[in-house]
Amino acid sequence: MEYNHLSPLGWNTYFENQITQDERELIVGRVSIENKTNYQVLTARDTYIAEATGRLFYMAETDAELPKVGDWVLMIEIDKGKAIIQRVLERQSVISRKVPGKKLEAQIIATNIDKLFIVQGLDGNFNLARLERYLTLAQNVEPVIVLNKADLCPHPEDIVRQVKERVKNVEIVVVAALQNQVSALHPYIKAGSTIAIVGSSGVGKSTIINSLIGRPLMATGEVRELDSKGRHTTTSRHLMLLESGGVLIDTPGMRELQLWGDQSSLGTSFEDIEALSEHCTFKNCTHTDEKGCAITQALDEGSLDEAHWINYAKMKKELAYLETRQDVNAMLEKKKKWKKIQKDYKAIQKNRNM
């Protein structure tokens, strides 16, 4: 493997196969920090401050197409420690949410990750509905539920039982990062693999990272006792290397997580409901008043948790609405594009006839 010196950063043949013969002389690096006007990029030996070419900015239709933390990029060195990004390699995996507000666009959280640590605190932050929402991020990556602050919870095993009843086939790890008790996470951190860590403010992500690294690299903040909410101690995404050989991407605490994707993304959180609906008599069952509905039968029998079902229905409706909006936007953009083509064609014909 020509680029095997990059394997500690998460490199693999998926990325190597994308490099053409003409690009073999370019510097390969991985984006570790995204700033407003430039990027910090790690290579096997050096760290660069890099800017994207004007062509990259011009060709990008949305912000999500520009370099993001976790991306592999090809660069030209212009000075010691400075470079220009020529190309972003195709991403192997992406976790994203809808940008806050009314704008219909994806906000990239991290790219090219293998595992997703979803952190919730056991000090009052724990929320099953929110956990199910976070699990929709785990598309083509392995999710791991991390329940932190076990030292502040008299019976963490009760919370674990609740999670297992609602979420199937997802690993659950209980830690107490403030007490430096995070060894249960070590088996999930492999050399050359990339892990992103997500969660709302105050769940202790920065404390977990400091415990894994073994030194206070990330700032930590106090949590209000009233509602177990914390300040945003992490304000930007940051890729870092662990001594174990793993790669960790920290992300800012999220006050809201608007869904992005299609309805298939619900499979991780609601595998049991998706499987149950296959047994409905009618394929287009609305799960309301149809005869032979497996969902309503399970609800009546008590074998399906009502809160679990309500959250599923709510998120499915949210994603269906998002898909409709995306289809409408795509149609309007196509119409706008053809209008411009027709306008340009008429201008060319007019010039020819002059």
XYZ file of C-alpha atoms in Angstrom:
354
model
C 0.000 0.000 0.000
C 1.691 3.191 -1.231
C 0.100 5.370 1.439
C 0.348 2.987 4.404
C 2.108 5.704 6.443
C -1.316 7.400 6.626
C -3.103 4.428 8.237
C -2.818 5.882 11.805
C -4.947 8.790 10.547
C -7.677 6.434 9.307
C -6.523 5.953 5.705
C -7.620 2.870 3.777
C -7.883 1.538 0.216
C -11.288 3.211 -0.281
C -9.485 6.549 -0.430
C -6.334 5.316 -2.155
C -8.355 3.956 -5.059
C -9.674 7.459 -5.766
C -6.254 8.985 -6.451
C -5.330 9.205 -10.126
C -1.824 8.777 -11.474
C -1.572 12.535 -12.072
C -2.379 13.203 -8.404
C 0.335 10.958 -6.938
C 2.625 13.941 -6.354
C 0.040 15.851 -4.317
C 0.139 15.917 -0.507
C -2.515 13.782 1.155
C -3.921 15.027 4.464
C -6.946 14.886 6.720
C -8.899 17.931 7.881
C -8.681 18.224 11.673
C -10.167 21.710 12.218
C -12.405 23.870 10.027
C -12.043 27.635 10.502
C -13.984 30.395 8.749
C -11.412 30.971 6.005
C -8.981 28.055 6.298
C -8.425 24.540 7.568
C -5.948 22.715 9.773
C -4.872 19.570 7.927
C -2.863 16.679 9.379
C -0.472 14.572 7.352
C 1.671 11.650 8.474
C 4.504 14.030 9.446
C 3.299 17.637 9.400
C 0.405 19.951 10.159
C -0.689 22.465 7.523
C -2.864 25.546 7.479
C -4.653 25.222 4.153
C -7.110 27.135 2.011
C -9.442 25.710 -0.626
C -8.966 26.699 -4.263
C -11.391 29.163 -5.790
C -12.594 26.384 -8.075
C -13.676 24.284 -5.061
C -15.727 27.197 -3.711
C -17.170 27.953 -7.141
C -18.181 24.346 -7.873
C -19.727 23.715 -4.427
C -23.500 24.120 -4.600
C -23.834 23.937 -0.800
C -21.562 24.360 2.203
C -21.707 20.590 2.778
C -19.610 20.052 -0.386
C -16.663 22.038 0.978
C -13.942 20.393 3.130
C -15.171 19.274 6.544
C -13.559 17.775 9.638
C -12.696 14.160 8.850
C -12.317 14.725 5.100
C -9.300 13.471 3.172
C -7.908 16.153 0.865
C -5.217 16.505 -1.805
C -3.008 19.597 -1.476
C -0.162 21.594 -3.001
C 2.387 23.070 -0.594
C 2.897 26.818 -1.211
C 5.142 27.545 1.786
C 6.370 25.773 4.914
C 3.264 24.717 6.812
C 0.916 26.280 4.233
C -0.992 24.577 1.438
C -3.833 24.871 -1.057
C -6.534 22.151 -1.124
C -7.070 20.945 -4.697
C -9.632 18.208 -4.144
C -11.750 16.547 -1.459
C -11.860 12.754 -1.762
C -15.258 11.069 -1.815
C -16.506 10.408 1.708
C -16.880 6.865 2.984
C -19.460 7.920 5.577
C -21.137 11.141 6.682
C -23.101 12.125 9.772
C -25.173 15.240 9.342
C -28.219 17.107 10.563
C -30.438 19.755 9.028
C -29.058 23.246 9.610
C -30.936 25.044 12.414
C -33.722 27.311 11.201
C -35.828 27.218 8.041
C -33.009 26.771 5.525
C -33.220 23.416 3.732
C -29.617 22.268 3.805
C -27.446 19.649 5.481
C -24.909 20.552 8.142
C -22.025 18.100 8.207
C -21.111 16.964 11.725
C -18.203 14.692 10.754
C -17.061 12.559 7.829
C -15.297 9.250 7.269
C -16.036 7.786 10.683
C -16.340 4.135 11.702
C -18.101 4.451 15.072
C -20.380 7.015 16.686
C -20.300 7.494 20.466
C -23.713 8.895 21.470
C -23.338 10.318 24.975
C -26.077 10.966 27.498
C -25.653 11.951 31.151
C -27.203 10.039 34.023
C -27.540 13.215 36.128
C -30.912 14.309 34.717
C -29.865 14.694 31.074
C -31.014 11.196 30.114
C -33.876 11.194 27.621
C -34.942 8.132 25.625
C -36.712 10.114 22.894
C -33.623 12.258 22.351
C -31.442 9.147 22.270
C -33.605 7.641 19.519
C -33.238 10.897 17.569
C -29.435 10.810 17.866
C -29.362 7.223 16.635
C -30.705 8.382 13.257
C -27.261 9.953 12.691
C -25.640 6.523 12.578
C -25.946 5.731 8.875
C -23.256 3.294 7.635
C -21.441 3.628 10.962
C -21.570 1.609 14.190
C -23.359 3.430 17.038
C -22.334 2.986 20.675
C -24.527 4.427 23.433
C -22.366 5.937 26.188
C -24.126 6.607 29.494
C -21.867 8.976 31.443
C -21.893 10.217 35.059
C -22.699 6.808 36.532
C -21.279 8.148 39.806
C -24.249 10.541 40.023
C -26.889 7.864 39.420
C -27.902 5.517 42.270
C -29.059 2.731 39.925
C -27.532 3.036 36.422
C -28.587 -0.545 35.684
C -32.223 0.636 35.631
C -31.408 3.127 32.858
C -29.550 0.441 30.902
C -32.619 -1.790 31.142
C -34.845 1.029 29.835
C -32.543 1.583 26.873
C -32.403 -2.121 26.025
C -36.198 -2.293 26.049
C -36.435 0.541 23.504
C -33.254 0.195 21.415
C -32.240 -3.175 19.989
C -28.831 -4.416 18.812
C -26.825 -1.359 19.917
C -23.928 -1.598 22.380
C -24.374 0.271 25.680
C -21.412 1.409 27.794
C -21.632 2.971 31.275
C -18.798 5.297 32.363
C -17.961 7.926 34.979
C -15.551 10.245 33.167
C -15.159 12.712 36.041
C -13.833 9.817 38.116
C -11.621 8.804 35.164
C -13.585 5.564 34.793
C -13.732 5.187 31.006
C -11.875 1.910 30.487
C -15.098 0.295 29.202
C -14.676 2.416 26.043
C -11.178 1.144 25.236
C -12.291 -2.036 23.380
C -14.183 0.146 20.887
C -11.128 2.237 19.994
C -9.000 0.488 17.389
C -5.810 1.685 15.720
C -6.649 3.486 12.494
C -10.402 3.652 13.194
C -12.255 6.951 13.543
C -14.837 7.697 16.225
C -17.067 10.771 16.421
C -18.541 11.725 19.784
C -21.908 13.521 19.907
C -24.397 14.594 22.545
C -26.155 17.601 23.985
C -24.394 20.231 26.113
C -23.401 19.116 29.585
C -23.255 15.347 29.020
C -19.489 15.285 29.643
C -18.051 14.727 26.159
C -14.969 16.860 26.861
C -14.353 15.068 30.177
C -14.570 11.709 28.402
C -12.054 12.875 25.794
C -9.657 14.147 28.469
C -9.897 10.804 30.258
C -9.216 8.893 27.037
C -6.270 11.108 26.144
C -4.927 11.091 29.693
C -4.508 14.859 29.961
C -6.760 17.953 30.013
C -6.741 18.719 26.297
C -10.388 19.838 26.076
C -11.984 22.542 28.243
C -14.799 21.412 30.513
C -17.684 23.414 31.938
C -19.980 23.236 34.924
C -23.508 21.892 34.632
C -26.517 23.655 36.126
C -28.031 21.500 38.871
C -31.576 22.631 38.019
C -31.794 21.073 34.568
C -28.440 19.268 34.093
C -27.601 21.497 31.125
C -24.082 22.734 30.475
C -22.354 25.459 28.523
C -20.874 24.848 25.068
C -17.257 24.124 26.048
C -16.603 22.773 22.549
C -17.492 25.379 19.931
C -16.066 23.709 16.824
C -15.355 20.238 15.502
C -11.894 18.886 16.250
C -10.124 15.728 15.045
C -7.403 14.388 17.336
C -5.176 11.326 17.547
C -5.244 9.018 20.554
C -2.179 7.238 21.927
C -3.975 3.937 21.318
C -3.820 4.700 17.597
C -7.473 5.637 17.208
C -8.816 8.891 15.780
C -11.422 10.875 17.721
C -13.642 13.705 16.445
C -15.211 15.914 19.087
C -18.300 17.935 18.170
C -20.069 20.904 19.796
C -22.963 20.141 22.114
C -26.276 20.300 20.264
C -29.234 22.126 21.749
C -31.428 20.759 18.963
C -31.042 17.977 16.442
C -33.121 18.501 13.323
C -33.261 15.344 11.241
C -31.643 15.055 7.831
C -32.025 12.119 5.479
C -34.885 9.856 4.481
C -37.218 7.554 6.362
C -34.801 4.625 6.086
C -32.613 6.343 8.700
C -35.136 5.312 11.376
C -34.033 1.678 11.124
C -31.284 1.997 13.740
C -33.577 3.489 16.389
C -36.783 1.661 15.549
C -35.750 -1.691 14.121
C -38.446 -3.433 16.172
C -41.262 -1.239 14.816
C -40.036 -1.543 11.220
C -39.950 -5.344 11.592
C -43.375 -5.421 13.247
C -44.984 -3.380 10.457
C -43.974 -6.110 7.980
C -46.652 -8.302 9.553
C -49.499 -5.864 8.852
C -52.184 -7.254 6.524
C -51.930 -4.278 4.168
C -48.621 -3.008 2.768
C -49.827 0.608 2.863
C -51.134 0.285 6.424
C -51.342 3.637 8.229
C -51.330 1.893 11.636
C -54.482 3.693 12.758
C -57.755 1.782 12.304
C -57.010 -0.892 9.686
C -57.941 -4.498 10.435
C -54.954 -6.788 10.755
C -52.535 -4.004 11.804
C -49.656 -5.562 13.723
C -48.727 -2.202 15.287
C -52.121 -1.430 16.831
C -52.393 -5.019 18.012
C -48.984 -4.793 19.743
C -50.005 -1.488 21.344
C -53.262 -3.013 22.620
C -51.417 -6.040 24.000
C -48.767 -3.862 25.634
C -45.873 -5.560 23.819
C -45.016 -2.272 22.043
C -44.150 0.729 24.209
C -46.555 3.581 23.410
C -43.952 6.342 23.936
C -41.593 4.459 21.612
C -44.302 4.310 18.928
C -45.276 7.990 19.337
C -41.653 9.074 18.894
C -41.323 6.884 15.799
C -44.496 8.307 14.246
C -43.370 11.864 15.015
C -39.913 11.395 13.455
C -41.307 9.520 10.435
C -43.677 12.421 9.774
C -40.787 14.884 10.157
C -38.661 12.989 7.628
C -41.560 12.585 5.193
C -42.107 16.358 5.278
C -38.381 16.913 4.738
C -38.402 14.604 1.696
C -41.372 16.497 0.226
C -39.616 19.826 0.698
C -36.456 18.467 -0.913
C -38.439 17.221 -3.924
C -40.134 20.615 -4.326
C -36.808 22.441 -4.011
C -35.191 20.109 -6.552
C -38.042 20.780 -8.998
C -37.733 24.558 -8.527
C -33.956 24.433 -8.984
C -34.364 22.377 -12.173
C -36.929 24.856 -13.469
C -34.604 27.762 -12.640
C -31.706 26.039 -14.404
C -33.710 25.424 -17.618
C -34.971 29.010 -17.577
C -31.381 30.225 -17.525
C -30.408 27.831 -20.336
C -33.315 29.099 -22.467
C -32.425 32.717 -21.698
C -28.765 32.163 -22.646
C -29.822 30.334 -25.842
C -32.094 33.218 -26.891
C -29.270 35.700 -26.242
C -26.905 33.661 -28.440
C -29.487 33.457 -31.240
C -30.116 37.202 -31.018
C -26.385 37.956 -31.298
C -26.107 35.675 -34.335
C -28.945 37.491 -36.116
C -27.478 40.941 -35.526
